[in-house]
JSON list of C-alpha atoms in Angstrom, two decimals:
[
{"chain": "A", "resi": 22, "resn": "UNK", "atom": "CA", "xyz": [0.00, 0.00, 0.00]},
{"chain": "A", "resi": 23, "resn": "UNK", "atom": "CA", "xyz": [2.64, 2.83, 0.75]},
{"chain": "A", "resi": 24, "resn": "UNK", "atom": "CA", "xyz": [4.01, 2.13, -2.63]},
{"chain": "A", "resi": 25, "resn": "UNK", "atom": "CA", "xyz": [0.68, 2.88, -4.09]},
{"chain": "A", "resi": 26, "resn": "UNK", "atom": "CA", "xyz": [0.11, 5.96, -2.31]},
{"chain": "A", "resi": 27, "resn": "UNK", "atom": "CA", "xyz": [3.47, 7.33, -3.77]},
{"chain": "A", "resi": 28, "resn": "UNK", "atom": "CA", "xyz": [2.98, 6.29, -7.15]},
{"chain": "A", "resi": 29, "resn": "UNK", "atom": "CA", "xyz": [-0.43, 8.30, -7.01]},
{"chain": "A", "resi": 30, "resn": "UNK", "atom": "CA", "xyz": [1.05, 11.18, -5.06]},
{"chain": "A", "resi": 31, "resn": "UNK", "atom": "CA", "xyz": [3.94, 11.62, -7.43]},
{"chain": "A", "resi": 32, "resn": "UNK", "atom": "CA", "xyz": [1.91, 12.63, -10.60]},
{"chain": "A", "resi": 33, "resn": "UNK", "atom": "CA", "xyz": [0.03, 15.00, -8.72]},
{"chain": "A", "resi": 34, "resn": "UNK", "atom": "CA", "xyz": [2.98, 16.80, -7.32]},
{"chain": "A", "resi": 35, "resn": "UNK", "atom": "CA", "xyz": [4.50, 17.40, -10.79]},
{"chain": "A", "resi": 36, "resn": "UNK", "atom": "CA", "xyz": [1.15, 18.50, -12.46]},
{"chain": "A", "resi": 37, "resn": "UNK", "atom": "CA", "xyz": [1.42, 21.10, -9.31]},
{"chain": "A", "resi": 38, "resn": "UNK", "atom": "CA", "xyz": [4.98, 21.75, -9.46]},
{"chain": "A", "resi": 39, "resn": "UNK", "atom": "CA", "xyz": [5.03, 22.51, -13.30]},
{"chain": "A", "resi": 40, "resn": "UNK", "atom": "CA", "xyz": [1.43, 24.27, -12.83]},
{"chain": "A", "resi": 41, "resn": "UNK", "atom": "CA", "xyz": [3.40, 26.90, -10.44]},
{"chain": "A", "resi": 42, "resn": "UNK", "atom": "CA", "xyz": [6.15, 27.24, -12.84]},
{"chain": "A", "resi": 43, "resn": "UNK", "atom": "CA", "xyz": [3.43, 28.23, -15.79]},
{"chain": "A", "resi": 44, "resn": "UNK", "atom": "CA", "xyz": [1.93, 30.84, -13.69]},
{"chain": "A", "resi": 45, "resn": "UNK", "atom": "CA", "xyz": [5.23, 32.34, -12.42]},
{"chain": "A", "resi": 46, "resn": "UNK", "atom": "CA", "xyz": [6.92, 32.09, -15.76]},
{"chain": "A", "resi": 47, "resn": "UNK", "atom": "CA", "xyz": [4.17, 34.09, -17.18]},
{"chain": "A", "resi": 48, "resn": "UNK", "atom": "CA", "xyz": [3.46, 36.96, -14.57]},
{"chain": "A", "resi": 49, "resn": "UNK", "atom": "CA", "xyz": [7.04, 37.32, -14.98]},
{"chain": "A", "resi": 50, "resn": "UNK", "atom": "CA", "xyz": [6.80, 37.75, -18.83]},
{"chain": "A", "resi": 51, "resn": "UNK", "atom": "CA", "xyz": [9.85, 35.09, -19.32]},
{"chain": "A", "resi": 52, "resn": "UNK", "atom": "CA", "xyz": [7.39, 32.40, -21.15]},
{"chain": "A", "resi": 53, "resn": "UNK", "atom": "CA", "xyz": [7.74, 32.80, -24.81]},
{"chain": "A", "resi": 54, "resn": "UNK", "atom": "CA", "xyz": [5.90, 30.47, -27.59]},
{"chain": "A", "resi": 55, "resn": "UNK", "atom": "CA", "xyz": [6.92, 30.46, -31.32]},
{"chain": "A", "resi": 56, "resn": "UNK", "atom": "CA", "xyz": [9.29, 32.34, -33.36]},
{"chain": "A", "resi": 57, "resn": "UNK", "atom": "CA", "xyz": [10.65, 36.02, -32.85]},
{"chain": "A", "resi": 58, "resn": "UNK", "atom": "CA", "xyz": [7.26, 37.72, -33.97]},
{"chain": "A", "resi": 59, "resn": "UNK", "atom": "CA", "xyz": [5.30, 35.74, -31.44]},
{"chain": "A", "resi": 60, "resn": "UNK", "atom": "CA", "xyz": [7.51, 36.71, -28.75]},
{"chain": "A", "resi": 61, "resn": "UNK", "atom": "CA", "xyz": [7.40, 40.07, -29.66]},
{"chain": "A", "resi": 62, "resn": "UNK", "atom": "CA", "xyz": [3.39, 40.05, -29.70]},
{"chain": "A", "resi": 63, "resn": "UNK", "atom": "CA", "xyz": [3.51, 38.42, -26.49]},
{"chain": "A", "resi": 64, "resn": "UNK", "atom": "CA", "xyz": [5.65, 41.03, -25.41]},
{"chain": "A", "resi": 65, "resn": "UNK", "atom": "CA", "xyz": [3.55, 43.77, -26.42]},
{"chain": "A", "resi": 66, "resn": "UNK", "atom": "CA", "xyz": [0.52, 42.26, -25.37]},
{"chain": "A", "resi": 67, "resn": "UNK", "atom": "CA", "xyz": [1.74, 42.10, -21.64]},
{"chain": "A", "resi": 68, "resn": "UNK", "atom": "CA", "xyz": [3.08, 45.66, -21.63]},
{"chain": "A", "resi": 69, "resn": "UNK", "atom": "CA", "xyz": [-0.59, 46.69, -22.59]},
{"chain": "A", "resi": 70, "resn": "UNK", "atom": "CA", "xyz": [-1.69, 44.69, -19.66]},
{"chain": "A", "resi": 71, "resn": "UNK", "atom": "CA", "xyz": [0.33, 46.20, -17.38]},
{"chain": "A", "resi": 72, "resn": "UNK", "atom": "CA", "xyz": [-0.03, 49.50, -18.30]},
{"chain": "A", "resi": 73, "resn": "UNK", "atom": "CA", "xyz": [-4.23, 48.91, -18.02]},
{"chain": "A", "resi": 74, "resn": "UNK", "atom": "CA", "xyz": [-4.13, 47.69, -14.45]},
{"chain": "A", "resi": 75, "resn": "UNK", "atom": "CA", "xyz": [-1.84, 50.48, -13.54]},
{"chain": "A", "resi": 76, "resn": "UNK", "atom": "CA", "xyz": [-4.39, 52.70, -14.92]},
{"chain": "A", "resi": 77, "resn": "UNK", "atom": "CA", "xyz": [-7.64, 50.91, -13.17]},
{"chain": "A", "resi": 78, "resn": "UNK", "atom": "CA", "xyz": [-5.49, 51.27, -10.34]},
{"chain": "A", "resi": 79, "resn": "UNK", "atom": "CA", "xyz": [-4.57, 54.56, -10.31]},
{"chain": "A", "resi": 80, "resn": "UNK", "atom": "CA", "xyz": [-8.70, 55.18, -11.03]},
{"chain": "A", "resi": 81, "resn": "UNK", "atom": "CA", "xyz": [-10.01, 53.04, -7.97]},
{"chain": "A", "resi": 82, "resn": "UNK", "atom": "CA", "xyz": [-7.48, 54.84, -6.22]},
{"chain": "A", "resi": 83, "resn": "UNK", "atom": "CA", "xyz": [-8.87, 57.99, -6.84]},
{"chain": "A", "resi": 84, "resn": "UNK", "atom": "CA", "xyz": [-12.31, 57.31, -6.22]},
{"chain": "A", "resi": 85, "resn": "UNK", "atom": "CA", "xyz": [-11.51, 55.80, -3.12]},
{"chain": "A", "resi": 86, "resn": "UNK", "atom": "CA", "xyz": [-10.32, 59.01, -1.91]},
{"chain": "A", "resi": 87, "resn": "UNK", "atom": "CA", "xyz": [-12.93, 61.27, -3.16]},
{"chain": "A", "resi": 88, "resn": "UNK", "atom": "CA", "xyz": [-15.33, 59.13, -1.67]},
{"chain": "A", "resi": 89, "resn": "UNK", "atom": "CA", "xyz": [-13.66, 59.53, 1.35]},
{"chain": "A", "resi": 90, "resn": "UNK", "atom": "CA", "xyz": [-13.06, 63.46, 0.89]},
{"chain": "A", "resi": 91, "resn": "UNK", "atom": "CA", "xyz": [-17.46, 63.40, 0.57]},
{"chain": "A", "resi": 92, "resn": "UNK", "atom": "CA", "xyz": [-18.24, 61.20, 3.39]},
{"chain": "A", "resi": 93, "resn": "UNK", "atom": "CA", "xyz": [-15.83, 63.31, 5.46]},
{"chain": "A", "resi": 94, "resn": "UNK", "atom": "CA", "xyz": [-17.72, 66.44, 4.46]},
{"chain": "A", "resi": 95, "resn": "UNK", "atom": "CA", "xyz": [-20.94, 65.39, 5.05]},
{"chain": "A", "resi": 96, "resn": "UNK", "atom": "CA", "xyz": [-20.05, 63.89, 8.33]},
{"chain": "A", "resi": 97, "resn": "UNK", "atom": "CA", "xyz": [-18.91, 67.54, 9.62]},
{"chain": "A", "resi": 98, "resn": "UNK", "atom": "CA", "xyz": [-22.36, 69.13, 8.56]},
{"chain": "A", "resi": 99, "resn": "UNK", "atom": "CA", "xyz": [-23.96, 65.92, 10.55]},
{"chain": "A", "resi": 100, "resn": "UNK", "atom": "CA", "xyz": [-22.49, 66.31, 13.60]},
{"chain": "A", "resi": 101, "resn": "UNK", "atom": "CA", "xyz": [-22.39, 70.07, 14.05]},
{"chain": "A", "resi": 102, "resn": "UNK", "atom": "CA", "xyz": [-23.16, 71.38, 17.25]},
{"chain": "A", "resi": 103, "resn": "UNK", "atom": "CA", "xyz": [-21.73, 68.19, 18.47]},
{"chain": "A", "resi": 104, "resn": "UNK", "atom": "CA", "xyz": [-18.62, 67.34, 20.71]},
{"chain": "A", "resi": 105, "resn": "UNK", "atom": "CA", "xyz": [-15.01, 66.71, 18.96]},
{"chain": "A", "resi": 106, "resn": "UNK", "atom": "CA", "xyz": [-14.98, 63.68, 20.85]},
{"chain": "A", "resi": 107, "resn": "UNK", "atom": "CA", "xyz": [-17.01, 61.09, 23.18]},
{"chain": "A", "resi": 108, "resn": "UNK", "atom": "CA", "xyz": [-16.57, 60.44, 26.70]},
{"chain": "A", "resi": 109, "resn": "UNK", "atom": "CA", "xyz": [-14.35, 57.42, 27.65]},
{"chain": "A", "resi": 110, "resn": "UNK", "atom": "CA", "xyz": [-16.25, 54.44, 27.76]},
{"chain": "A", "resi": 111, "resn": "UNK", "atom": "CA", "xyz": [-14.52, 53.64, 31.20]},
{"chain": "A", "resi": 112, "resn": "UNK", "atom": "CA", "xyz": [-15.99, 56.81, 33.10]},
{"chain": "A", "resi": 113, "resn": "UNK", "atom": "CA", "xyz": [-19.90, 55.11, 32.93]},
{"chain": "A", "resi": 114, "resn": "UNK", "atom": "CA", "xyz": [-18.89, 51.44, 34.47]},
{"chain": "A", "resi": 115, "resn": "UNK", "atom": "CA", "xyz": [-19.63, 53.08, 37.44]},
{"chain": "A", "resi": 116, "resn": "UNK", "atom": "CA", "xyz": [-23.22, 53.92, 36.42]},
{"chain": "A", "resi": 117, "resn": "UNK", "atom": "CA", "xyz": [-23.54, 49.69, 36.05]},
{"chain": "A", "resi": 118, "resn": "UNK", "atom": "CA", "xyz": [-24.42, 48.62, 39.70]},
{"chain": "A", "resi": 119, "resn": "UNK", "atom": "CA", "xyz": [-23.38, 44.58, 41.09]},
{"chain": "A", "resi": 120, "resn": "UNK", "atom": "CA", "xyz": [-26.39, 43.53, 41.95]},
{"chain": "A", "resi": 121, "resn": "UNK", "atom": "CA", "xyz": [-29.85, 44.99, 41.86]},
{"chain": "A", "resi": 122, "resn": "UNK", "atom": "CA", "xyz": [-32.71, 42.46, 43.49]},
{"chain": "A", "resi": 123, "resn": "UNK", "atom": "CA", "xyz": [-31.96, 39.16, 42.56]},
{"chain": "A", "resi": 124, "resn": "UNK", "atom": "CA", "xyz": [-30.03, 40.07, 39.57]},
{"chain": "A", "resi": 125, "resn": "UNK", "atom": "CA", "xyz": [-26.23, 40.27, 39.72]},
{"chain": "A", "resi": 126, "resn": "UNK", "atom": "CA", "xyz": [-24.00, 41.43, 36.79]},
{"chain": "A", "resi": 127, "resn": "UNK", "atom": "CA", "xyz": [-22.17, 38.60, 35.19]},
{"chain": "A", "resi": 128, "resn": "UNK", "atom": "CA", "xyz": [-20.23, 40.68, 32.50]},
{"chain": "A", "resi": 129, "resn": "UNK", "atom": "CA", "xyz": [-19.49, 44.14, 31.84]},
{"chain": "A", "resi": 130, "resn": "UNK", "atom": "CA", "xyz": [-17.11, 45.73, 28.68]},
{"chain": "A", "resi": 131, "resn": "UNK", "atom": "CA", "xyz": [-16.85, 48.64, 26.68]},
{"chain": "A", "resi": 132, "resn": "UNK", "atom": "CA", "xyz": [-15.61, 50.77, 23.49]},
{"chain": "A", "resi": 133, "resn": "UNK", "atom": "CA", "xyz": [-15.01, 53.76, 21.55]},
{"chain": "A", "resi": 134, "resn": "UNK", "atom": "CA", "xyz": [-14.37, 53.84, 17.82]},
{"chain": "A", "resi": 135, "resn": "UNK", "atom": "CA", "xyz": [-16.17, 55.39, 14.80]},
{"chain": "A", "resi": 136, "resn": "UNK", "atom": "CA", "xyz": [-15.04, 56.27, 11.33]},
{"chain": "A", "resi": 137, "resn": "UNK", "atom": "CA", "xyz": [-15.30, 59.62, 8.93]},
{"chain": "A", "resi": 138, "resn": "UNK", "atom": "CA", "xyz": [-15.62, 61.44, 12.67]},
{"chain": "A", "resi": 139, "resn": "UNK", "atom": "CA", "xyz": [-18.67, 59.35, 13.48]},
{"chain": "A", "resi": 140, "resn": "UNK", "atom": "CA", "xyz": [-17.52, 58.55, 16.76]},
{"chain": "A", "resi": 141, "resn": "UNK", "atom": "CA", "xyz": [-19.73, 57.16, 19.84]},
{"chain": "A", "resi": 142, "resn": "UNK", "atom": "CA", "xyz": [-18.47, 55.42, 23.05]},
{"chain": "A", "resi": 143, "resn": "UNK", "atom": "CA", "xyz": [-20.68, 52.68, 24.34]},
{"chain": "A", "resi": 144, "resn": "UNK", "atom": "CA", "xyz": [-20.47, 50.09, 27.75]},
{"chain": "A", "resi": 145, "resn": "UNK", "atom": "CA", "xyz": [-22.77, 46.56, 28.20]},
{"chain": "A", "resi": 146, "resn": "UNK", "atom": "CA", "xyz": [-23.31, 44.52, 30.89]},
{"chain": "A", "resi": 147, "resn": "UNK", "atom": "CA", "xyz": [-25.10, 41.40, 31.75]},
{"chain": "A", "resi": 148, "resn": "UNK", "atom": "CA", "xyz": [-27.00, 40.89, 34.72]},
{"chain": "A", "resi": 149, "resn": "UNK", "atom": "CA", "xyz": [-28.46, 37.42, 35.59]},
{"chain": "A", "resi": 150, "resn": "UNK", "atom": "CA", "xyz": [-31.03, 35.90, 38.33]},
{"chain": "A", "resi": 151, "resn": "UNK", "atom": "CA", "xyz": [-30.77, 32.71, 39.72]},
{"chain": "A", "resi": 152, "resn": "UNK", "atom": "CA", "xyz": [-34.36, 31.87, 37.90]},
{"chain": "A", "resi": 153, "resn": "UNK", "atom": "CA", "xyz": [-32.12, 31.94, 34.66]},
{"chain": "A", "resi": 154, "resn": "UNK", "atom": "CA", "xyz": [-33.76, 35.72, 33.96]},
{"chain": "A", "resi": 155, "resn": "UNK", "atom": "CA", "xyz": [-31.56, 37.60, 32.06]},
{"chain": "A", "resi": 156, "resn": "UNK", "atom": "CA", "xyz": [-31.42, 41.67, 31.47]},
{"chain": "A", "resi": 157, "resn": "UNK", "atom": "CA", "xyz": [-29.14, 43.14, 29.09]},
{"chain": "A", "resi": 158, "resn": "UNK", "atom": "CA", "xyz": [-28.10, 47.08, 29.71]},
{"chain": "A", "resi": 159, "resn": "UNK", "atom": "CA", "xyz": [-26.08, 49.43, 27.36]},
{"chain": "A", "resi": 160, "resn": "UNK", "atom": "CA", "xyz": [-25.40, 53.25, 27.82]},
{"chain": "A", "resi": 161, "resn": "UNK", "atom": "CA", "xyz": [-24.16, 54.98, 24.37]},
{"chain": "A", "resi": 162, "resn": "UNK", "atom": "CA", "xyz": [-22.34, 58.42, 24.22]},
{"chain": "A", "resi": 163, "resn": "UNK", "atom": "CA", "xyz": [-23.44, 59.96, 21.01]},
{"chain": "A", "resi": 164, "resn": "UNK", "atom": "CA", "xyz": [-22.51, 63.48, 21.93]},
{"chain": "A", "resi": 165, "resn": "UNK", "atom": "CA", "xyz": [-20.20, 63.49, 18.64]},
{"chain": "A", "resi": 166, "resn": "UNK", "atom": "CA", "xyz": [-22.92, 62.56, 16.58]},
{"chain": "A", "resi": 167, "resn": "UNK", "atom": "CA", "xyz": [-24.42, 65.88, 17.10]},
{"chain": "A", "resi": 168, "resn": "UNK", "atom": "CA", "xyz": [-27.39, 66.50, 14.86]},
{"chain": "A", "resi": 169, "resn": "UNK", "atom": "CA", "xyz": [-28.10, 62.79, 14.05]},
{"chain": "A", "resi": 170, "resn": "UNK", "atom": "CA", "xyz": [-27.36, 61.34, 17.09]},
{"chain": "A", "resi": 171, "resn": "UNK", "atom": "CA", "xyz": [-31.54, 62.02, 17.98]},
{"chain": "A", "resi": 172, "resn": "UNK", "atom": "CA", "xyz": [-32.31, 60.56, 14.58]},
{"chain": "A", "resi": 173, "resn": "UNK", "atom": "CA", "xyz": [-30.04, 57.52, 14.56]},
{"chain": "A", "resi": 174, "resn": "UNK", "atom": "CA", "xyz": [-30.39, 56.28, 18.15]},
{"chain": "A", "resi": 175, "resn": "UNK", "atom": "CA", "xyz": [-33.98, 57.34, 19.01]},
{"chain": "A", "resi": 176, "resn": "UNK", "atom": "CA", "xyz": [-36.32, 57.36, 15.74]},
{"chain": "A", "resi": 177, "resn": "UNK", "atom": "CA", "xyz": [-39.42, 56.94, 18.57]},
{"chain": "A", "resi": 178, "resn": "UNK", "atom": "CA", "xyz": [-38.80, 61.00, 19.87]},
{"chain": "A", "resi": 179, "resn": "UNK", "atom": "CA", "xyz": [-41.08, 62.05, 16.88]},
{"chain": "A", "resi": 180, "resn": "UNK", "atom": "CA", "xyz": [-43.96, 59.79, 17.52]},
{"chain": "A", "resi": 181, "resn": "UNK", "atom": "CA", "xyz": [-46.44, 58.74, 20.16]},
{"chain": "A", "resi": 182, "resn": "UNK", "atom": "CA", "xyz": [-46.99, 55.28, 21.28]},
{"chain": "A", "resi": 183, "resn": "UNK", "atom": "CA", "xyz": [-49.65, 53.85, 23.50]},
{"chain": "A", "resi": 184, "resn": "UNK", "atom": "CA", "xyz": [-50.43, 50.81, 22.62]},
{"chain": "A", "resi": 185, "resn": "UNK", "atom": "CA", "xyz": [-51.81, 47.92, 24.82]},
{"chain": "A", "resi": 186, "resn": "UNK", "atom": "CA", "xyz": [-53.30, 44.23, 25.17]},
{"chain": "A", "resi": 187, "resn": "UNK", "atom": "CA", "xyz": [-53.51, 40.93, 26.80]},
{"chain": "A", "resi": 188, "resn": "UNK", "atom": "CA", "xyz": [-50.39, 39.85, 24.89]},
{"chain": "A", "resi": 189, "resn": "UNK", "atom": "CA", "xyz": [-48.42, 43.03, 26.00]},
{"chain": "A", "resi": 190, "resn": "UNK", "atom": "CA", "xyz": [-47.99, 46.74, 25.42]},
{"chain": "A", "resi": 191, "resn": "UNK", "atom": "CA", "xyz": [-45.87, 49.54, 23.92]},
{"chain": "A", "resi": 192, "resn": "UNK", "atom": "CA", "xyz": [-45.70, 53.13, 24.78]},
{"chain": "A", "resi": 193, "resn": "UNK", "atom": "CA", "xyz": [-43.77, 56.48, 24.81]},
{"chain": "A", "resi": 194, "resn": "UNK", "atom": "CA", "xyz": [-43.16, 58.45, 28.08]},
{"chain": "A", "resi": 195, "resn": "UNK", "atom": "CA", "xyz": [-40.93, 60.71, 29.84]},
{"chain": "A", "resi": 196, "resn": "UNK", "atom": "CA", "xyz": [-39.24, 59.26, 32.66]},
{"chain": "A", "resi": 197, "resn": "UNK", "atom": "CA", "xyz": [-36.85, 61.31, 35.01]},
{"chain": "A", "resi": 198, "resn": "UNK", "atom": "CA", "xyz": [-37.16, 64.19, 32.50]},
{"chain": "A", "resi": 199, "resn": "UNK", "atom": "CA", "xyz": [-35.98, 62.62, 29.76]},
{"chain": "A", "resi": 200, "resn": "UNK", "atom": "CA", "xyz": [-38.29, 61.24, 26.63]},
{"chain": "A", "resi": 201, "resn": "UNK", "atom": "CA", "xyz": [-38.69, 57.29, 27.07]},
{"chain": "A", "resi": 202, "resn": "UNK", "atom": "CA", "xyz": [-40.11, 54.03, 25.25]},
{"chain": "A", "resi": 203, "resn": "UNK", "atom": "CA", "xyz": [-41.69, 50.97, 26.46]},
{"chain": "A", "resi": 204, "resn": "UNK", "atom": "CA", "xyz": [-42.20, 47.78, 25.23]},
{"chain": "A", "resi": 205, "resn": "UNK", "atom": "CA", "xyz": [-42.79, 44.82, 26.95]},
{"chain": "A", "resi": 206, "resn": "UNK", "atom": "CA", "xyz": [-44.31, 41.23, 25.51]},
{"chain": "A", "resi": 207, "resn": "UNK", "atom": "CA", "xyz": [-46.08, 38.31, 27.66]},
{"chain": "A", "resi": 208, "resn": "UNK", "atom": "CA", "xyz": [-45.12, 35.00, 27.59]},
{"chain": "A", "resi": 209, "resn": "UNK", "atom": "CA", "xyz": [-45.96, 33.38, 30.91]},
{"chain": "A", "resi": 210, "resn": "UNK", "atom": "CA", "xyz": [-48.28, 34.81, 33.22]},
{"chain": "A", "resi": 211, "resn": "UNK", "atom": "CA", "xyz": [-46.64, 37.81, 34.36]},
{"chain": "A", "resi": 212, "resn": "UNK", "atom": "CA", "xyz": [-43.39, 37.33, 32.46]},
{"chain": "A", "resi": 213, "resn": "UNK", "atom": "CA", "xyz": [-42.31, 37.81, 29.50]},
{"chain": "A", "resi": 214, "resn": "UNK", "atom": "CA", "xyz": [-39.45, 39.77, 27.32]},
{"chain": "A", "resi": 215, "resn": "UNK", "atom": "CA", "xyz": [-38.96, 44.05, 27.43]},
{"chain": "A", "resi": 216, "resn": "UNK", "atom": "CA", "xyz": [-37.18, 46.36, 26.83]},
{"chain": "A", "resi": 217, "resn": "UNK", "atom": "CA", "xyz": [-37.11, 50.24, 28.12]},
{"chain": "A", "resi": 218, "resn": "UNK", "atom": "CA", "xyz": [-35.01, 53.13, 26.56]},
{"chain": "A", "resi": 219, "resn": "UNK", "atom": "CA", "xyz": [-34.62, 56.48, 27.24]},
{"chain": "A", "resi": 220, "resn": "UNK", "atom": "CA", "xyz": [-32.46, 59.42, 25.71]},
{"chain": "A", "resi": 221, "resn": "UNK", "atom": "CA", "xyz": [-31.13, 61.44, 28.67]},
{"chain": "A", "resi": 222, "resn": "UNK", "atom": "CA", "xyz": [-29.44, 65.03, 28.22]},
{"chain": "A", "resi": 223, "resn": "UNK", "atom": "CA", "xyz": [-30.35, 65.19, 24.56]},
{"chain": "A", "resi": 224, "resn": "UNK", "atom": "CA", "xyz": [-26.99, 63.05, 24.48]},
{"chain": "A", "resi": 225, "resn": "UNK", "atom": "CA", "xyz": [-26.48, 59.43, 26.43]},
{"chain": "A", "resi": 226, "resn": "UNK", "atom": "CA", "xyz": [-28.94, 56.75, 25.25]},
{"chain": "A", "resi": 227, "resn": "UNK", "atom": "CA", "xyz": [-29.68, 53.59, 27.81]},
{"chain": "A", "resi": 228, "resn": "UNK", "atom": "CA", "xyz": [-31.48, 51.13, 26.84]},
{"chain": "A", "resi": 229, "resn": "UNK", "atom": "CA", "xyz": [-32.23, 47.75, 28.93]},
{"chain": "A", "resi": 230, "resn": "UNK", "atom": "CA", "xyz": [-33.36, 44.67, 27.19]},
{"chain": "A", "resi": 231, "resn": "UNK", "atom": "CA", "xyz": [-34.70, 41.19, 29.52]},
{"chain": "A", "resi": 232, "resn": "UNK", "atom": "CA", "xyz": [-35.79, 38.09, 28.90]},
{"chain": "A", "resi": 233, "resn": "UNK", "atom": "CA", "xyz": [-38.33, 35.86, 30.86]},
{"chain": "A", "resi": 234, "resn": "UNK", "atom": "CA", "xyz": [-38.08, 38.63, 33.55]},
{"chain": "A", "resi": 235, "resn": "UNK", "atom": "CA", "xyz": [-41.27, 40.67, 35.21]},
{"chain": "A", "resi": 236, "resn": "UNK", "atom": "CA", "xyz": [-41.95, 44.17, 34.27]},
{"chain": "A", "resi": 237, "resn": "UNK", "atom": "CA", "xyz": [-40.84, 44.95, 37.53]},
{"chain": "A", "resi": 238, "resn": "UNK", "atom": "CA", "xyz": [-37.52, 43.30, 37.74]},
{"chain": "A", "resi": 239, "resn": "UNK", "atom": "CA", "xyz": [-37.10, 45.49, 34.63]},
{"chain": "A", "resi": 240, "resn": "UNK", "atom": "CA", "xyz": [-37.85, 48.74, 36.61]},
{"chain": "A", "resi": 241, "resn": "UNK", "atom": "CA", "xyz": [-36.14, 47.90, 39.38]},
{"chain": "A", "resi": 242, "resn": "UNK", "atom": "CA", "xyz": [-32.66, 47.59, 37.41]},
{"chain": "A", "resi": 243, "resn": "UNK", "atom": "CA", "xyz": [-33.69, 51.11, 34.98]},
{"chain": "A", "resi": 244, "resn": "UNK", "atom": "CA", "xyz": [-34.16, 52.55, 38.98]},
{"chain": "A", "resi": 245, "resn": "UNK", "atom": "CA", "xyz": [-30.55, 51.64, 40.05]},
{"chain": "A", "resi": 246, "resn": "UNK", "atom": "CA", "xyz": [-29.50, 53.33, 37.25]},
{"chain": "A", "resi": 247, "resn": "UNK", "atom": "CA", "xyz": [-27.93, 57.29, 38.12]},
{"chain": "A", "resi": 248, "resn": "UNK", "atom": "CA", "xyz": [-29.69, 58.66, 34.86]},
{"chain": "A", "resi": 249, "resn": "UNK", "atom": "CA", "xyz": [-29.06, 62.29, 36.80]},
{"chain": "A", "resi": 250, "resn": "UNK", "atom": "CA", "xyz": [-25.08, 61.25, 36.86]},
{"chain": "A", "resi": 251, "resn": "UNK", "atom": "CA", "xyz": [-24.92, 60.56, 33.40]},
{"chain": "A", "resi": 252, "resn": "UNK", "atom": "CA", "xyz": [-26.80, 63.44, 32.46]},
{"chain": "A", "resi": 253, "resn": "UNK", "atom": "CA", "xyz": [-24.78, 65.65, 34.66]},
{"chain": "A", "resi": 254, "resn": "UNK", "atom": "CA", "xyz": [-22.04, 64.69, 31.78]},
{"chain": "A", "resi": 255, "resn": "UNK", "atom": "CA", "xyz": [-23.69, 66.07, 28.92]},
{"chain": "A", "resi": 256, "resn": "UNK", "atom": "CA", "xyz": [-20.80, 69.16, 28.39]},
{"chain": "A", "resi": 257, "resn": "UNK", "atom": "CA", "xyz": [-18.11, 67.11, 29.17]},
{"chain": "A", "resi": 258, "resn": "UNK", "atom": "CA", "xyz": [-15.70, 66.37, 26.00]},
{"chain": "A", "resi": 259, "resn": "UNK", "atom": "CA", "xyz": [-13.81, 63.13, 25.71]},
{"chain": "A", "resi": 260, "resn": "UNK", "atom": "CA", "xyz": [-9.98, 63.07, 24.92]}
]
């Protein structure tokens, strides 16, 4: 058997071996067919070729960066009257209590990035009950958004919502000031899945997010949040 397996393996490595050779002979523009005047056609042929990718290139190149030149233009007219920069993601762990009722946090992280000056800084964290409930929460600086940071992160300012039935309900609301939205679904008697958002300081957005929790273990976590401390940030710049 081993002698087999060479004999079949040997073939294959030449037809590779010699395939490599093709392909680097002629990107290299050393493989020549026929007499002198197919060489020089060959020749000729490749130079053309070269000299159209250099010009695609050169094209892409420059699309690329006027694409770039327009997206950075219209990102300064979308966040004007904005900050130059978010807060540090770090400065709002502190906003994430331990534990709040039976739920204690099992994970907490943040980041900052952003791209044509489209910048936000953002912390989540998990909190867990020992029924297996589970609430997500997230706070999101989009101070340098300016203008669209209301459109982007909270399309629900513009409307009203007050919608409700045996299966659940949804509504708008201000809450500690600041304009809100509420949705929660049933599932199982008196729990379900919800989620509760509000836009604080025309700035920070915080949003929680629970599954098979109660409407008040959801409440009770928004509560332990310091929306007043965050929104005490709202004309601080980031570095």
């Amino acid at each position: 058997m081993p002698r087999n397996r060479r004999s079949f393996d040997r073939p294959s490595r030449r037809i590779a071996l010699a395939g490599a050779l093709f392909v680097g002979l002629v990107s290299a523009g050393c493989f020549f067919i026929g007499d002198r005047d197919s060489r020089d056609e060959a020749e000729e042929a490749r130079e053309d070729l070269h000299e159209a990718a250099d010009e695609l290139a050169e094209s892409v190149s420059e699309a690329v960066e006027e694409i770039g030149e327009a997206m950075s233009e219209l990102a300064e007219e979308l966040t004007a009257g904005g900050v130059e920069n978010p807060i540090d993601f770090r400065e709002f762990y502190d906003f994430l209590p331990e534990d709040v009722g039976d739920f204690r946090r099992t994970s907490r992280e943040g980041s900052s990035g952003g791209a044509f000056g489209l910048r936000v800084s953002a912390v989540e964290a998990e909190y867990e009950s020992d029924s297996s409930a589970e609430i997500d929460v997230s706070i999101v600086d989009t101070g340098a958004l300016g203008a669209i940071g209301l459109k982007a992160f909270a399309d629900w300012l513009e409307v009203e919502v007050d919608e409700e039935s045996d299966r659940g309900w949804a509504r708008t609301m201000e809450y500690g000031g600041h304009p809100a939205f509420e949705e929660f679904e049933l599932r199982r008697g008196d729990r379900g899945s919800g989620e509760f958002t509000w836009f604080v300081a025309n700035r920070f957005v915080i949003e929680l997010e629970g599954r098979d929790i109660t409407a008040d273990e959801l409440y009770e976590l928004r509560d332990a949040i310091d929306a007043g401390g965050i929104a005490d940030l709202r004309d601080r710049e980031g570095s």
